[in-house]
């Protein structure tokens, strides 16, 4: 499975725990730097953030993807809504 990490760096122990909980091997971790400008539109920034993930349309539809959302709840909700639309 692909682990999309929108938060702080994950430790090997956290990655192993993700594998145990999901019953799938993490084949790759994609670290996405998440920093929002508080003076700009969070909706647009969330859209751009998800667009920055280098997955093909087929991968979005068929790959096993685990998401570690951003730490800030408002941004996490927007990112998850944007991911749901894919």
PDB file of C-alpha atoms in Angstrom, residues 24-75:
ATOM      1  CA  UNK A  24      -1.071  -4.558   4.249  1.00  0.00           C
ATOM      2  CA  UNK A  25       2.632  -3.949   3.681  1.00  0.00           C
ATOM      3  CA  UNK A  26       3.637  -0.322   3.180  1.00  0.00           C
ATOM      4  CA  UNK A  27       5.368  -0.348  -0.208  1.00  0.00           C
ATOM      5  CA  UNK A  28       6.146   3.333  -0.167  1.00  0.00           C
ATOM      6  CA  UNK A  29       5.735   6.453   1.916  1.00  0.00           C
ATOM      7  CA  UNK A  30       5.042   9.722   0.130  1.00  0.00           C
ATOM      8  CA  UNK A  31       5.842  12.660   2.407  1.00  0.00           C
ATOM      9  CA  UNK A  32       3.852  15.723   1.355  1.00  0.00           C
ATOM     10  CA  UNK A  33       5.023  18.993   2.895  1.00  0.00           C
ATOM     11  CA  UNK A  34       1.895  20.617   4.275  1.00  0.00           C
ATOM     12  CA  UNK A  35       2.059  24.301   5.086  1.00  0.00           C
ATOM     13  CA  UNK A  36      -0.874  26.633   4.504  1.00  0.00           C
ATOM     14  CA  UNK A  37      -0.860  30.406   4.182  1.00  0.00           C
ATOM     15  CA  UNK A  38      -3.439  31.594   6.717  1.00  0.00           C
ATOM     16  CA  UNK A  39      -4.216  34.652   4.596  1.00  0.00           C
ATOM     17  CA  UNK A  40      -5.184  32.584   1.546  1.00  0.00           C
ATOM     18  CA  UNK A  41      -8.054  30.262   0.662  1.00  0.00           C
ATOM     19  CA  UNK A  42      -7.671  26.972   2.510  1.00  0.00           C
ATOM     20  CA  UNK A  43      -9.961  25.273  -0.019  1.00  0.00           C
ATOM     21  CA  UNK A  44      -7.711  26.174  -2.937  1.00  0.00           C
ATOM     22  CA  UNK A  45      -4.573  25.310  -0.998  1.00  0.00           C
ATOM     23  CA  UNK A  46      -6.022  21.878  -0.136  1.00  0.00           C
ATOM     24  CA  UNK A  47      -6.806  21.294  -3.823  1.00  0.00           C
ATOM     25  CA  UNK A  48      -3.264  22.269  -4.824  1.00  0.00           C
ATOM     26  CA  UNK A  49      -1.783  20.106  -2.069  1.00  0.00           C
ATOM     27  CA  UNK A  50      -3.614  16.989  -3.257  1.00  0.00           C
ATOM     28  CA  UNK A  51      -2.769  17.798  -6.886  1.00  0.00           C
ATOM     29  CA  UNK A  52       0.903  17.853  -5.896  1.00  0.00           C
ATOM     30  CA  UNK A  53       0.755  14.127  -5.058  1.00  0.00           C
ATOM     31  CA  UNK A  54       2.349  12.316  -7.981  1.00  0.00           C
ATOM     32  CA  UNK A  55      -0.218   9.556  -8.526  1.00  0.00           C
ATOM     33  CA  UNK A  56      -1.847   8.759 -11.850  1.00  0.00           C
ATOM     34  CA  UNK A  57      -5.648   8.739 -12.183  1.00  0.00           C
ATOM     35  CA  UNK A  58      -5.500   4.930 -12.338  1.00  0.00           C
ATOM     36  CA  UNK A  59      -3.467   4.797  -9.107  1.00  0.00           C
ATOM     37  CA  UNK A  60      -5.971   7.048  -7.348  1.00  0.00           C
ATOM     38  CA  UNK A  61      -8.738   4.647  -8.370  1.00  0.00           C
ATOM     39  CA  UNK A  62      -7.072   1.267  -7.844  1.00  0.00           C
ATOM     40  CA  UNK A  63      -4.082   1.493  -5.492  1.00  0.00           C
ATOM     41  CA  UNK A  64      -4.313   0.740  -1.808  1.00  0.00           C
ATOM     42  CA  UNK A  65      -3.743   4.120  -0.216  1.00  0.00           C
ATOM     43  CA  UNK A  66      -3.471   4.937   3.475  1.00  0.00           C
ATOM     44  CA  UNK A  67      -3.632   8.618   4.432  1.00  0.00           C
ATOM     45  CA  UNK A  68      -1.970  10.193   7.436  1.00  0.00           C
ATOM     46  CA  UNK A  69      -3.844  13.525   7.431  1.00  0.00           C
ATOM     47  CA  UNK A  70      -2.445  16.935   8.338  1.00  0.00           C
ATOM     48  CA  UNK A  71      -2.217  17.725  12.042  1.00  0.00           C
ATOM     49  CA  UNK A  72      -4.497  20.792  11.912  1.00  0.00           C
ATOM     50  CA  UNK A  73      -8.109  19.541  11.907  1.00  0.00           C
ATOM     51  CA  UNK A  74      -9.473  22.172   9.497  1.00  0.00           C
ATOM     52  CA  UNK A  75      -6.816  21.349   6.913  1.00  0.00           C
TER      53      UNK A  75
END
